[in-house]
XYZ file of C-alpha atoms in Angstrom:
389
model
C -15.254 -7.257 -35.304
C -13.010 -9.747 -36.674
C -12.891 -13.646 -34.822
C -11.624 -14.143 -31.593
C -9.168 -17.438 -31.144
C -7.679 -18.557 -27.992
C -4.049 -20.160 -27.729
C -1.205 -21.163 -25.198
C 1.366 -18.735 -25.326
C 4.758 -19.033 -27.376
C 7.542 -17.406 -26.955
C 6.251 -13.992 -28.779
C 2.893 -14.689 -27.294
C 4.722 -14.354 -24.276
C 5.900 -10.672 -24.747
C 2.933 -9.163 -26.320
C 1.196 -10.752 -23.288
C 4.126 -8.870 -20.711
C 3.306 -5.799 -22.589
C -0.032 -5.935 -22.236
C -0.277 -6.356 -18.706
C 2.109 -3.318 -18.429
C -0.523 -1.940 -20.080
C -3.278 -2.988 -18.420
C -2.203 -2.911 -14.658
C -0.526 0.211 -15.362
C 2.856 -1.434 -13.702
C 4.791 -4.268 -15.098
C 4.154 -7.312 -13.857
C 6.685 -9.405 -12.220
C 5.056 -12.973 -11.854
C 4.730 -13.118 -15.718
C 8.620 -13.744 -16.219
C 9.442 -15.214 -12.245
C 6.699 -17.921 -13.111
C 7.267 -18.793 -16.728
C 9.141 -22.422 -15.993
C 6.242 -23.334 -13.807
C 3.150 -21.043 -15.087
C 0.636 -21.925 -18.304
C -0.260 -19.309 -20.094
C -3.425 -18.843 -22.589
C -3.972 -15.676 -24.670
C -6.277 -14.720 -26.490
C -5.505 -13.260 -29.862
C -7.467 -10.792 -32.725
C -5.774 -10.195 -35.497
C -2.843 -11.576 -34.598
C -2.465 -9.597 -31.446
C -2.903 -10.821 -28.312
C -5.691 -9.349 -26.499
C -6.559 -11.178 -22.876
C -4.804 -14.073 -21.068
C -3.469 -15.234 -17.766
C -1.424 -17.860 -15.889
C -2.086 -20.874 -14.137
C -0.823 -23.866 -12.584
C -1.799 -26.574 -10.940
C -0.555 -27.196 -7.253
C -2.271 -29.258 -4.877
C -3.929 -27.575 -1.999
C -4.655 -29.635 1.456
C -8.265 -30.064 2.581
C -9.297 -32.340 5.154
C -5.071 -33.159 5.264
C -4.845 -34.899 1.781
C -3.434 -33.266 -1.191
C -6.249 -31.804 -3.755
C -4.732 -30.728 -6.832
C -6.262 -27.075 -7.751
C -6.016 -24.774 -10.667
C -4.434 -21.441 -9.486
C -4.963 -18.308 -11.839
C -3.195 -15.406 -11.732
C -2.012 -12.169 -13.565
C -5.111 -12.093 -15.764
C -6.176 -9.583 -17.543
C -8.181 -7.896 -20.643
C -6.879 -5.116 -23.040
C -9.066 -1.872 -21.854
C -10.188 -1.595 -25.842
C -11.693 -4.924 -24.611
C -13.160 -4.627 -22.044
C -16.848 -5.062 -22.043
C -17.447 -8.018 -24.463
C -17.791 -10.902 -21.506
C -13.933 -11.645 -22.591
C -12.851 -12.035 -19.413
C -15.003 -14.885 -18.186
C -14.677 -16.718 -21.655
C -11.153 -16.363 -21.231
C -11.440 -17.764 -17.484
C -13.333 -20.886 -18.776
C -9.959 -21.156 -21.239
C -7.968 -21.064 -18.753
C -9.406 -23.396 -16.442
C -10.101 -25.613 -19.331
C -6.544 -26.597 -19.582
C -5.189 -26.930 -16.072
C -8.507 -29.266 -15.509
C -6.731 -31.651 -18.295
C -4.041 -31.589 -16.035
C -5.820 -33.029 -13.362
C -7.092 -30.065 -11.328
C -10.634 -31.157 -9.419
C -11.150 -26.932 -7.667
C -9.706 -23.729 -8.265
C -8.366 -20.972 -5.889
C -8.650 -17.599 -7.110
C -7.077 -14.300 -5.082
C -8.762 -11.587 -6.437
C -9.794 -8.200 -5.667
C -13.065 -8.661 -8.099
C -14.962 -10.348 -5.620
C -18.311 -9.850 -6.861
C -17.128 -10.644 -10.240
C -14.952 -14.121 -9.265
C -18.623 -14.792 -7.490
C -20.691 -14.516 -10.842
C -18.288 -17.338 -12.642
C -18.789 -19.451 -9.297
C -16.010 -19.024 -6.716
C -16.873 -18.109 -3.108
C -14.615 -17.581 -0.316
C -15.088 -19.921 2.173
C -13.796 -17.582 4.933
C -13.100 -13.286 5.845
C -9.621 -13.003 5.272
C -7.575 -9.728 7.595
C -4.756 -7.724 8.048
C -3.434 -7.374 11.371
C -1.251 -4.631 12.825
C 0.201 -5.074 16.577
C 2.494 -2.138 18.364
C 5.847 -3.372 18.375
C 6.229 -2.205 22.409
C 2.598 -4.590 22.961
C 4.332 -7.058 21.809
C 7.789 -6.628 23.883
C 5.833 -6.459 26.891
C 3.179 -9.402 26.337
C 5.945 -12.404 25.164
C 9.313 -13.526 26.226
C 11.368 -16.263 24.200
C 11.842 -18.708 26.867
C 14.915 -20.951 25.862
C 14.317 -20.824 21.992
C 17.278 -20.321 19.903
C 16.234 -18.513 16.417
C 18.853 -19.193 13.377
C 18.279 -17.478 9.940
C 17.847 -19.032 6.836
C 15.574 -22.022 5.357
C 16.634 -25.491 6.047
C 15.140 -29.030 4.694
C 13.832 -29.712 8.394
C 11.998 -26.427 8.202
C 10.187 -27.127 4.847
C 9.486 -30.467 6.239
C 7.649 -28.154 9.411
C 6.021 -26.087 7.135
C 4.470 -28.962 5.212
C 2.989 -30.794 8.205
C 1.674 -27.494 9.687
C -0.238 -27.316 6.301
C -1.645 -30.240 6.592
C -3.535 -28.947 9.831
C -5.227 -26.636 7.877
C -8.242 -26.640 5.044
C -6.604 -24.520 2.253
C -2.452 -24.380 2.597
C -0.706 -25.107 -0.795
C 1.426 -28.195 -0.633
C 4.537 -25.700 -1.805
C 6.411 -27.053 -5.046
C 10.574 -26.853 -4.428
C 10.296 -23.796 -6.634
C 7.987 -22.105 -4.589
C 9.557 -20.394 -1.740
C 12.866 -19.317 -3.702
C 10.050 -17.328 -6.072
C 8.091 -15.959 -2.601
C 11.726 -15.116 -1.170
C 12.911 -12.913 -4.518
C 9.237 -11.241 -5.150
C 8.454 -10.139 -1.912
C 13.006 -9.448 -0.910
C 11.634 -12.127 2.147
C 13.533 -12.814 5.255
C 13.367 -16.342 7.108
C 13.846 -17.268 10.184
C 13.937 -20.677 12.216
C 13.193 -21.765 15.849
C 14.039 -24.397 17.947
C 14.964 -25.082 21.297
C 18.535 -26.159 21.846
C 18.977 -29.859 20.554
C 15.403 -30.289 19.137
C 14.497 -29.688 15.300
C 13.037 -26.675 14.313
C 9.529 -25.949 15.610
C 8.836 -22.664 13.977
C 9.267 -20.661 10.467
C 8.755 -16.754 10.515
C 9.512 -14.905 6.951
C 9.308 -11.191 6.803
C 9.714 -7.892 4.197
C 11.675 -4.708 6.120
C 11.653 -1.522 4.436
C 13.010 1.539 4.882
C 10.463 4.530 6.764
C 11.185 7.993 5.152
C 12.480 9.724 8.105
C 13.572 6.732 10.764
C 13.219 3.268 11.217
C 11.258 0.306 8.864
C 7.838 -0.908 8.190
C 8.435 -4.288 9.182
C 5.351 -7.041 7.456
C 5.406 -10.971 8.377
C 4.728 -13.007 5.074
C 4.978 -16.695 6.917
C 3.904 -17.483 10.582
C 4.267 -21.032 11.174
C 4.283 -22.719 14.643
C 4.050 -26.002 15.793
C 3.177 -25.139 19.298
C 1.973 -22.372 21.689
C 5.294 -21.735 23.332
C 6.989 -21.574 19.645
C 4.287 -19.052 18.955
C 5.047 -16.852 21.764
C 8.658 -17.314 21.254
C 8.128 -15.675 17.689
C 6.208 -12.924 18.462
C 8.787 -12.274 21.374
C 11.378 -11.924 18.636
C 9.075 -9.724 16.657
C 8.612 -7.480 19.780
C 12.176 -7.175 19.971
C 12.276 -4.731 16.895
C 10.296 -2.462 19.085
C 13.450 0.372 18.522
C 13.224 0.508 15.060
C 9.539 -0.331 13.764
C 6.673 1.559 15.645
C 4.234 -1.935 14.665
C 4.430 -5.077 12.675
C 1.771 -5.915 10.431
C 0.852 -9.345 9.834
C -0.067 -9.002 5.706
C -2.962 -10.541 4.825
C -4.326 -13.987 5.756
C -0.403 -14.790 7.041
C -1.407 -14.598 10.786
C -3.310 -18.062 11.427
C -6.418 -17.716 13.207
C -5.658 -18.993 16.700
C -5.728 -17.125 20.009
C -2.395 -16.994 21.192
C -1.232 -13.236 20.055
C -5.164 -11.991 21.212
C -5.278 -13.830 24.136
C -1.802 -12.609 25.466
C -1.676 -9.179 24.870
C -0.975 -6.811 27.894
C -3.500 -4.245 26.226
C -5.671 -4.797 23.407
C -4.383 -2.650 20.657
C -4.179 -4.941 17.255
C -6.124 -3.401 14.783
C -7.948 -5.662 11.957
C -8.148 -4.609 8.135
C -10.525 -6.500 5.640
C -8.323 -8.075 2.776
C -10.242 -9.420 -0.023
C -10.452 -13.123 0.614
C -9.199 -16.137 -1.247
C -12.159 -18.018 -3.104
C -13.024 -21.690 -3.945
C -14.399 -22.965 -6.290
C -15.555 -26.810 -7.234
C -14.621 -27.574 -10.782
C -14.686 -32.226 -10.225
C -17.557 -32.775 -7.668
C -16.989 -36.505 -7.243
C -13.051 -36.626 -7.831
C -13.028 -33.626 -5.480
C -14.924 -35.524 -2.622
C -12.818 -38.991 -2.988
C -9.736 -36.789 -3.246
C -10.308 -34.824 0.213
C -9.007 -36.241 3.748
C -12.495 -36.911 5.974
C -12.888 -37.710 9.558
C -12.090 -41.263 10.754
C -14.586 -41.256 12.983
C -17.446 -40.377 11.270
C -20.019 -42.426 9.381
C -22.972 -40.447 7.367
C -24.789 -40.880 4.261
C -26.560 -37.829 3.203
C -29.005 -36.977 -0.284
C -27.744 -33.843 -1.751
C -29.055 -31.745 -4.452
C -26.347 -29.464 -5.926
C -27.065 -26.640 -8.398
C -25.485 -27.520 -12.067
C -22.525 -25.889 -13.597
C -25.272 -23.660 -15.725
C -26.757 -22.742 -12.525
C -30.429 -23.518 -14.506
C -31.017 -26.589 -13.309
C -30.153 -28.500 -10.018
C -28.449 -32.249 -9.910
C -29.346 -35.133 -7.013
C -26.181 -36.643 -5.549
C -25.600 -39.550 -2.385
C -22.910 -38.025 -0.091
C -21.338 -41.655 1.988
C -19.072 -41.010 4.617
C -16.820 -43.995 6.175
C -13.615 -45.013 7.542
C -12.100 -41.805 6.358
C -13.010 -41.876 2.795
C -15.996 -40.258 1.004
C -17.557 -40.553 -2.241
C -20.679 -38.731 -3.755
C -22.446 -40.107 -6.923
C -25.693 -39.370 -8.874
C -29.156 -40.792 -7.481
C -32.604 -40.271 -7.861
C -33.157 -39.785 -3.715
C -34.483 -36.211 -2.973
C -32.173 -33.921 -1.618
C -32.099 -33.412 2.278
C -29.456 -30.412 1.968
C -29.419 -28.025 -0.832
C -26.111 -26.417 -2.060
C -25.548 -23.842 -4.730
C -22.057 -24.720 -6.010
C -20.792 -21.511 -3.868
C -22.338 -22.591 -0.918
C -20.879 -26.007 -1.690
C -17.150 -24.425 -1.766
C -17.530 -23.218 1.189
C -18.792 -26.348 2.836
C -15.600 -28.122 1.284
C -13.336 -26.170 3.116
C -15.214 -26.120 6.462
C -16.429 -22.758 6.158
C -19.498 -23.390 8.101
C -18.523 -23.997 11.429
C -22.211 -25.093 12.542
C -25.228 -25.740 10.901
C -26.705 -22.539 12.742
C -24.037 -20.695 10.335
C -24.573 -22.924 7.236
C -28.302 -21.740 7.425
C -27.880 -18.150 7.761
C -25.833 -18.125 4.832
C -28.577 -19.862 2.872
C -28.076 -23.298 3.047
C -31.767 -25.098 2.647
C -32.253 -28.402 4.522
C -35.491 -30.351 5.215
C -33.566 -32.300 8.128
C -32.028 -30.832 10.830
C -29.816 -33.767 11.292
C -28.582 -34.207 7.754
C -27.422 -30.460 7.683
C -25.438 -30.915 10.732
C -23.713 -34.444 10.242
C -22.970 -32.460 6.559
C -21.324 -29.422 8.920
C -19.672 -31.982 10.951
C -17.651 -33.884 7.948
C -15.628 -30.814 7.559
C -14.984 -28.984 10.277
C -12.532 -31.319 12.092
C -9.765 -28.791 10.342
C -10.215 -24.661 10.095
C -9.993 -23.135 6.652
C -6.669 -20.828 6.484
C -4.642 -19.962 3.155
C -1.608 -17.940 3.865
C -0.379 -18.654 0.382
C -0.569 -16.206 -2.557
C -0.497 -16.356 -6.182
């Protein structure tokens, strides 16, 4: 078999690459041209035809309410002649390669090849669902209060969105191109709340399309709200469709997880459906520490020992909490906590909410008390990623 070089894309790089995903997903693939002033792409390339690749970009992401800037792949794929040659991950490694010279210190990664994003190192750090709510549930279980709701996007409701985010371990920090790219892939409608003479307090985006015989499928893309009243107002609004969609279903990982729609409901009807979940993974241990937002309030130092890149070996690190910041360095203490660099993902975004839960996923600790001032120095925030890419 002849050599195997990998490449960014040019412009005819480009289309062979469109082609081939056409190809390869068996539909064309939209992102490749909506994304091609913002997106990186590497191919790689046999003969002079190209033969794997994928986009990326590098967007910061906010853990712990800082700005982390993260590599972001999407639209990757392998020609099915191929297939079965380990292409794929070398041409992951590519791929991240580049956007970590750009100054990316993790990587999210929404994929449906769970088990196979796993094997190169990414783990998601929560479950990730679906929900679907009868319209009428919802009519009956919320009223609106004195909210007025206006359509469109203003600067004041970016400005919403982007402190809501910052609540949260995992929201991207949204570039200015984002949301005009969300709006035209996904034929989005927004929506803004507020009461009268206050700025807006909530942002609901949603997709309507037509049923065969009568009515729409109605699915909410964005469900931002700054408080539990702007909540209710919101899905008050959504109730109000009730006479021409049967439910609304809140697509996958858009509802954030708080109680208000559960805890509301006149009759407990929402039904749940496992998405596959975003993944994390750690590609700058240090830079990704001093770059995260940490409690103000806490003050910890902790021995580490965190499995190697290889995964054959295992490296000794000083976690020091204080005053907000954190830094972890190399030392020749042994370890009190043990992290595989999954299990270390997860911990990043707060996906153990207790030690009890970072145990039973495998965590090892000699101390008690290390493993839960570790489970304490990210939990302050909930991990939630209602973004997709």
């Amino acid at each position: 078999m002849s050599e195997l070089t990998f490449a960014p894309a040019d412009d005819g790089r480009w289309q062979q690459y469109d082609e081939l995903a056409t190809r390869s997903y068996g539909h064309r693939v939209g992102d490749i041209t909506d994304l091609r002033e913002h997106a990186d792409l590497q191919v790689a390339i046999r003969d002079g035809r190209v033969v794997a690749g994928g986009l990326g970009f590098v967007v910061d992401q906010f853990f712990g309410g800082s700005p982390v800037p993260s590599a972001c792949l999407g639209a990757g794929c392998v020609a099915p002649e191929e297939r079965g040659q380990q292409l794929g991950a070398r041409m992951t490694a590519e791929r991240l390669r580049t956007l970590r010279e750009r100054g990316a210190v993790i990587s999210a990664n929404s994929t449906s090849s769970n088990g196979y994003a796993r094997r190169l190192g990414w783990e998601a750090p929560v479950h990730v669902f679906a929900w679907t709510v009868a319209t009428d549930d919802l009519k009956r279980s919320f009223t609106g209060e004195d909210f007025e709701i206006e359509h469109g996007l203003t600067e004041d409701a970016h400005t919403l969105q982007r402190d809501l985010a910052r609540q949260w371990n995992g929201p991207v920090l949204r570039p200015a191109w984002w949301s005009a790219w969300k709006e035209n892939k996904s034929a989005l409608t927004t929506y803004r709340f507020n009461r009268p003479g206050h700025p807006t307090a909530g942002v609901l985006s949603l997709a309507t399309k037509r049923r065969e015989r009568h009515g729409m499928s109605l699915a909410v893309h964005d469900f931002w709200a700054a408080s539990q009243p702007t909540a209710a107002a919101m899905l008050a609004f959504l109730g109000r469709h009730n006479t021409r969609a049967e439910t609304i279903e809140f697509r996958r990982g858009a509802l954030p997880p708080y109680p208000t729609l559960l805890h509301n409901l006149h009759r407990f009807r929402p039904i749940a459906q496992s998405w596959h979940p975003w993944m994390l993974r750690i590609l700058d241990i240090p830079e990704a520490v001093r770059l995260r937002g940490w409690p103000a309030d806490l003050t910890t130092a902790v021995p580490i020992e965190i499995e190697n890149e290889t995964g054959d070996s295992w490296d000794r690190w000083m976690f020091q909490l204080k005053a907000g910041g954190a830094e972890i360095a190399p030392t020749h203490v042994e370890g009190q906590v043990t992290f595989t660099r999954r299990q270390l993902a997860v911990w990043y975004a707060g996906g153990y909410r207790s030690a009890t839960s970072a145990r039973m996923a495998g965590v090892h600790a000699v101390s008690d008390e290390a493993l839960a001032s570790l489970v304490r120095s990210t939990t302050d925030l909930e991990p939630w990623l209602p973004d997709h890419f």
